[in-house]
Amino acid sequence: MQELVVMVGLQGSGKTTWVAEHLARTHAVVSKDHWPHARRREARQRRVVAELLAAGRSVVVDNTNPSRDERAALVDLARSAGVPVRAVWLDVPLETCLQRNAAREGRARVPLVGVLAALDRFSAPGADEGFGAVEVVR
Ligand SMILES: Nc1ncnc2c1ncn2[C@@H]1O[C@H](COP(=O)(O)OP(=O)(O)OP(=O)(O)O)[C@@H](O)[C@H]1O
Ligand SMILES: [Mg+2]
């Protein structure tokens, strides 16, 4: 069945790893991180997700998606397309995220301020945001 999956979790929490294991064969993976230098990355991501949903594809958005506002834009896209939407939350301790990030090489390593900025915006995803389900991965 077609669906939209919204990943939620700090940098280093394991989202991309989880997507590769669970969804990469069945879902189109969209991430604005794939276009680090593009202007208006948020708008571009929304457009790509909308196009894929309209084409009948299942989609997973692999970003930190830490705030309700950021997730609301994606929930709206799913609702407009008439497609169910669920969240998958990598609920991993900050310390673990920082350790995994520190172990990354070169440009894969995210600056600490980036992790702290996501932490600052973070709120736990809830069904009241319009998700049909919120799956918590620990
Ligand atoms: N369950 C796990 N146990 C141990 N290490 C893990 C686990 N999941 C991921 N990792 C490792 O942690 C690091 C970060 O994982 P990953 O790239 O999947 O995180 P991410 O949430 O996608 O981060 P970002 O938001 O920066 O893209 C990688 O080196 C990965 O191999
Ligand atoms: Mg990732």
mmCIF file of C-alpha atoms and ligand atoms in Angstrom:
data_model
loop_
_atom_site.group_PDB
_atom_site.id
_atom_site.type_symbol
_atom_site.label_atom_id
_atom_site.label_comp_id
_atom_site.label_asym_id
_atom_site.label_seq_id
_atom_site.Cartn_x
_atom_site.Cartn_y
_atom_site.Cartn_z
ATOM 1 C CA MET A 1 0.000 0.000 0.000
ATOM 2 C CA GLN A 2 1.233 3.469 -0.868
ATOM 3 C CA GLU A 3 2.421 5.620 2.052
ATOM 4 C CA LEU A 4 4.581 8.524 3.099
ATOM 5 C CA VAL A 5 7.115 7.894 5.872
ATOM 6 C CA VAL A 6 8.596 10.836 7.778
ATOM 7 C CA MET A 7 11.850 10.004 9.528
ATOM 8 C CA VAL A 8 12.547 11.890 12.772
ATOM 9 C CA GLY A 9 15.812 11.937 14.698
ATOM 10 C CA LEU A 10 18.966 13.878 15.385
ATOM 11 C CA GLN A 11 22.015 13.659 13.170
ATOM 12 C CA GLY A 12 23.746 10.374 13.891
ATOM 13 C CA SER A 13 20.619 8.729 15.300
ATOM 14 C CA GLY A 14 20.667 6.168 12.488
ATOM 15 C CA LYS A 15 17.894 7.284 10.138
ATOM 16 C CA THR A 16 19.679 6.634 6.852
ATOM 17 C CA THR A 17 20.923 3.264 8.116
ATOM 18 C CA TRP A 18 17.373 2.297 9.161
ATOM 19 C CA VAL A 19 15.914 3.430 5.839
ATOM 20 C CA ALA A 20 18.508 1.409 3.927
ATOM 21 C CA GLU A 21 17.576 -1.701 5.911
ATOM 22 C CA HIS A 22 13.804 -1.319 5.959
ATOM 23 C CA LEU A 23 12.499 0.878 3.160
ATOM 24 C CA ALA A 24 15.040 1.397 0.394
ATOM 25 C CA ARG A 25 13.674 -1.451 -1.726
ATOM 26 C CA THR A 26 10.072 -0.294 -1.583
ATOM 27 C CA HIS A 27 10.140 3.495 -1.118
ATOM 28 C CA ALA A 28 11.628 6.410 -3.018
ATOM 29 C CA VAL A 29 14.118 8.021 -0.625
ATOM 30 C CA VAL A 30 13.966 11.813 -0.610
ATOM 31 C CA SER A 31 16.340 13.998 1.364
ATOM 32 C CA LYS A 32 17.171 17.634 0.924
ATOM 33 C CA ASP A 33 20.603 16.616 2.232
ATOM 34 C CA HIS A 34 21.175 15.243 -1.274
ATOM 35 C CA TRP A 35 21.204 18.844 -2.538
ATOM 36 C CA PRO A 36 23.409 20.639 -0.004
ATOM 37 C CA HIS A 37 23.970 23.625 -2.252
ATOM 38 C CA ALA A 38 20.550 24.025 -3.825
ATOM 39 C CA ARG A 39 18.577 27.145 -3.048
ATOM 40 C CA ARG A 40 15.117 26.724 -1.565
ATOM 41 C CA ARG A 41 15.805 23.144 -0.586
ATOM 42 C CA GLU A 42 12.626 22.903 1.506
ATOM 43 C CA ALA A 43 10.430 23.917 -1.426
ATOM 44 C CA ARG A 44 12.296 21.599 -3.758
ATOM 45 C CA GLN A 45 11.874 18.700 -1.351
ATOM 46 C CA ARG A 46 8.149 19.356 -1.061
ATOM 47 C CA ARG A 47 7.827 19.437 -4.847
ATOM 48 C CA VAL A 48 9.703 16.160 -5.283
ATOM 49 C CA VAL A 49 7.636 14.424 -2.597
ATOM 50 C CA ALA A 50 4.382 15.699 -4.137
ATOM 51 C CA GLU A 51 5.417 14.500 -7.608
ATOM 52 C CA LEU A 52 6.375 11.037 -6.370
ATOM 53 C CA LEU A 53 3.146 10.653 -4.391
ATOM 54 C CA ALA A 54 1.129 11.783 -7.419
ATOM 55 C CA ALA A 55 2.936 9.141 -9.470
ATOM 56 C CA GLY A 56 1.788 6.482 -7.004
ATOM 57 C CA ARG A 57 5.117 5.868 -5.316
ATOM 58 C CA SER A 58 5.670 5.299 -1.621
ATOM 59 C CA VAL A 59 8.125 7.854 -0.273
ATOM 60 C CA VAL A 60 10.363 8.202 2.772
ATOM 61 C CA VAL A 61 11.712 11.617 3.763
ATOM 62 C CA ASP A 62 15.112 11.063 5.380
ATOM 63 C CA ASN A 63 15.847 14.277 7.275
ATOM 64 C CA THR A 64 16.035 15.168 10.955
ATOM 65 C CA ASN A 65 12.480 16.673 10.744
ATOM 66 C CA PRO A 66 12.795 17.806 14.356
ATOM 67 C CA SER A 67 9.943 20.312 14.620
ATOM 68 C CA ARG A 68 6.196 20.029 14.308
ATOM 69 C CA ASP A 69 6.219 22.774 11.663
ATOM 70 C CA GLU A 70 8.621 20.904 9.418
ATOM 71 C CA ARG A 71 6.615 17.706 9.805
ATOM 72 C CA ALA A 72 3.299 19.498 9.267
ATOM 73 C CA ALA A 73 4.357 20.467 5.740
ATOM 74 C CA LEU A 74 4.910 16.786 4.944
ATOM 75 C CA VAL A 75 1.688 15.643 6.618
ATOM 76 C CA ASP A 76 -0.151 18.202 4.449
ATOM 77 C CA LEU A 77 1.426 16.784 1.294
ATOM 78 C CA ALA A 78 0.277 13.278 2.186
ATOM 79 C CA ARG A 79 -3.215 14.482 3.036
ATOM 80 C CA SER A 80 -3.472 16.371 -0.270
ATOM 81 C CA ALA A 81 -2.420 13.236 -2.123
ATOM 82 C CA GLY A 82 -4.820 11.052 -0.120
ATOM 83 C CA VAL A 83 -1.937 8.885 1.078
ATOM 84 C CA PRO A 84 -1.464 7.620 4.661
ATOM 85 C CA VAL A 85 1.507 9.047 6.541
ATOM 86 C CA ARG A 86 3.492 7.649 9.448
ATOM 87 C CA ALA A 87 6.495 8.809 11.425
ATOM 88 C CA VAL A 88 9.488 6.697 12.341
ATOM 89 C CA TRP A 89 11.331 8.241 15.292
ATOM 90 C CA LEU A 90 14.886 7.171 16.022
ATOM 91 C CA ASP A 91 14.766 7.890 19.752
ATOM 92 C CA VAL A 92 18.478 7.664 20.446
ATOM 93 C CA PRO A 93 20.254 9.441 23.328
ATOM 94 C CA LEU A 94 22.084 12.639 22.396
ATOM 95 C CA GLU A 95 25.333 11.173 23.704
ATOM 96 C CA THR A 96 25.051 8.224 21.310
ATOM 97 C CA CYS A 97 24.262 10.506 18.353
ATOM 98 C CA LEU A 98 27.289 12.650 19.142
ATOM 99 C CA GLN A 99 29.546 9.610 19.455
ATOM 100 C CA ARG A 100 28.371 8.174 16.135
ATOM 101 C CA ASN A 101 28.734 11.547 14.450
ATOM 102 C CA ALA A 102 32.228 11.989 15.855
ATOM 103 C CA ALA A 103 33.191 8.614 14.410
ATOM 104 C CA ARG A 104 32.255 9.737 10.898
ATOM 105 C CA GLU A 105 34.931 10.698 8.440
ATOM 106 C CA GLY A 106 35.416 14.033 6.711
ATOM 107 C CA ARG A 107 32.376 15.796 5.333
ATOM 108 C CA ALA A 108 30.013 13.102 6.588
ATOM 109 C CA ARG A 109 30.649 14.504 10.070
ATOM 110 C CA VAL A 110 28.066 17.151 10.981
ATOM 111 C CA PRO A 111 29.251 20.229 12.922
ATOM 112 C CA LEU A 112 28.238 20.135 16.571
ATOM 113 C CA VAL A 113 26.241 23.358 16.165
ATOM 114 C CA GLY A 114 24.092 21.574 13.581
ATOM 115 C CA VAL A 115 23.210 18.805 16.015
ATOM 116 C CA LEU A 116 22.514 21.323 18.782
ATOM 117 C CA ALA A 117 20.309 23.391 16.454
ATOM 118 C CA ALA A 118 18.228 20.306 15.641
ATOM 119 C CA LEU A 119 18.059 19.450 19.348
ATOM 120 C CA ASP A 120 16.841 22.972 20.075
ATOM 121 C CA ARG A 121 14.010 22.655 17.538
ATOM 122 C CA PHE A 122 13.160 19.092 18.505
ATOM 123 C CA SER A 123 9.779 17.977 19.711
ATOM 124 C CA ALA A 124 8.707 14.352 19.900
ATOM 125 C CA PRO A 125 6.368 13.394 17.044
ATOM 126 C CA GLY A 126 2.811 12.581 18.063
ATOM 127 C CA ALA A 127 -0.285 11.103 16.451
ATOM 128 C CA ASP A 128 -2.040 14.456 17.026
ATOM 129 C CA GLU A 129 0.079 15.870 14.170
ATOM 130 C CA GLY A 130 -1.904 13.741 11.735
ATOM 131 C CA PHE A 131 0.284 10.657 11.602
ATOM 132 C CA GLY A 132 -1.581 7.385 11.275
ATOM 133 C CA ALA A 133 1.173 5.846 13.365
ATOM 134 C CA VAL A 134 4.338 6.897 15.160
ATOM 135 C CA GLU A 135 6.881 4.101 15.318
ATOM 136 C CA VAL A 136 9.613 4.563 17.909
ATOM 137 C CA VAL A 137 12.973 2.883 17.254
ATOM 138 C CA ARG A 138 15.366 2.743 20.219
HETATM 139 N N1 LIG B 1 21.775 0.808 15.278
HETATM 140 C C1 LIG B 1 23.032 1.280 15.157
HETATM 141 N N2 LIG B 1 23.999 0.861 15.979
HETATM 142 C C2 LIG B 1 25.254 1.338 15.875
HETATM 143 N N3 LIG B 1 25.662 2.233 14.962
HETATM 144 C C3 LIG B 1 24.737 2.692 14.115
HETATM 145 C C4 LIG B 1 23.375 2.255 14.170
HETATM 146 N N4 LIG B 1 22.677 2.903 13.213
HETATM 147 C C5 LIG B 1 23.562 3.701 12.595
HETATM 148 N N5 LIG B 1 24.799 3.569 13.119
HETATM 149 C C6 LIG B 1 26.002 4.313 12.709
HETATM 150 O O1 LIG B 1 25.863 5.652 13.161
HETATM 151 C C7 LIG B 1 26.296 6.562 12.171
HETATM 152 C C8 LIG B 1 25.140 7.481 11.812
HETATM 153 O O2 LIG B 1 24.105 6.722 11.181
HETATM 154 P P1 LIG B 1 23.211 7.343 10.046
HETATM 155 O O3 LIG B 1 24.066 7.922 8.977
HETATM 156 O O4 LIG B 1 22.231 6.299 9.654
HETATM 157 O O5 LIG B 1 22.491 8.530 10.859
HETATM 158 P P2 LIG B 1 21.468 9.635 10.355
HETATM 159 O O6 LIG B 1 20.393 9.716 11.382
HETATM 160 O O7 LIG B 1 21.048 9.343 8.960
HETATM 161 O O8 LIG B 1 22.303 10.989 10.419
HETATM 162 P P3 LIG B 1 22.128 12.340 9.536
HETATM 163 O O9 LIG B 1 20.910 13.045 10.057
HETATM 164 O O10 LIG B 1 23.361 13.131 9.824
HETATM 165 O O11 LIG B 1 21.997 11.945 8.101
HETATM 166 C C9 LIG B 1 26.793 5.739 11.002
HETATM 167 O O12 LIG B 1 28.193 5.622 11.097
HETATM 168 C C10 LIG B 1 26.126 4.380 11.218
HETATM 169 O O13 LIG B 1 26.927 3.347 10.695
HETATM 170 MG MG MG B 2 21.219 10.451 7.209
#
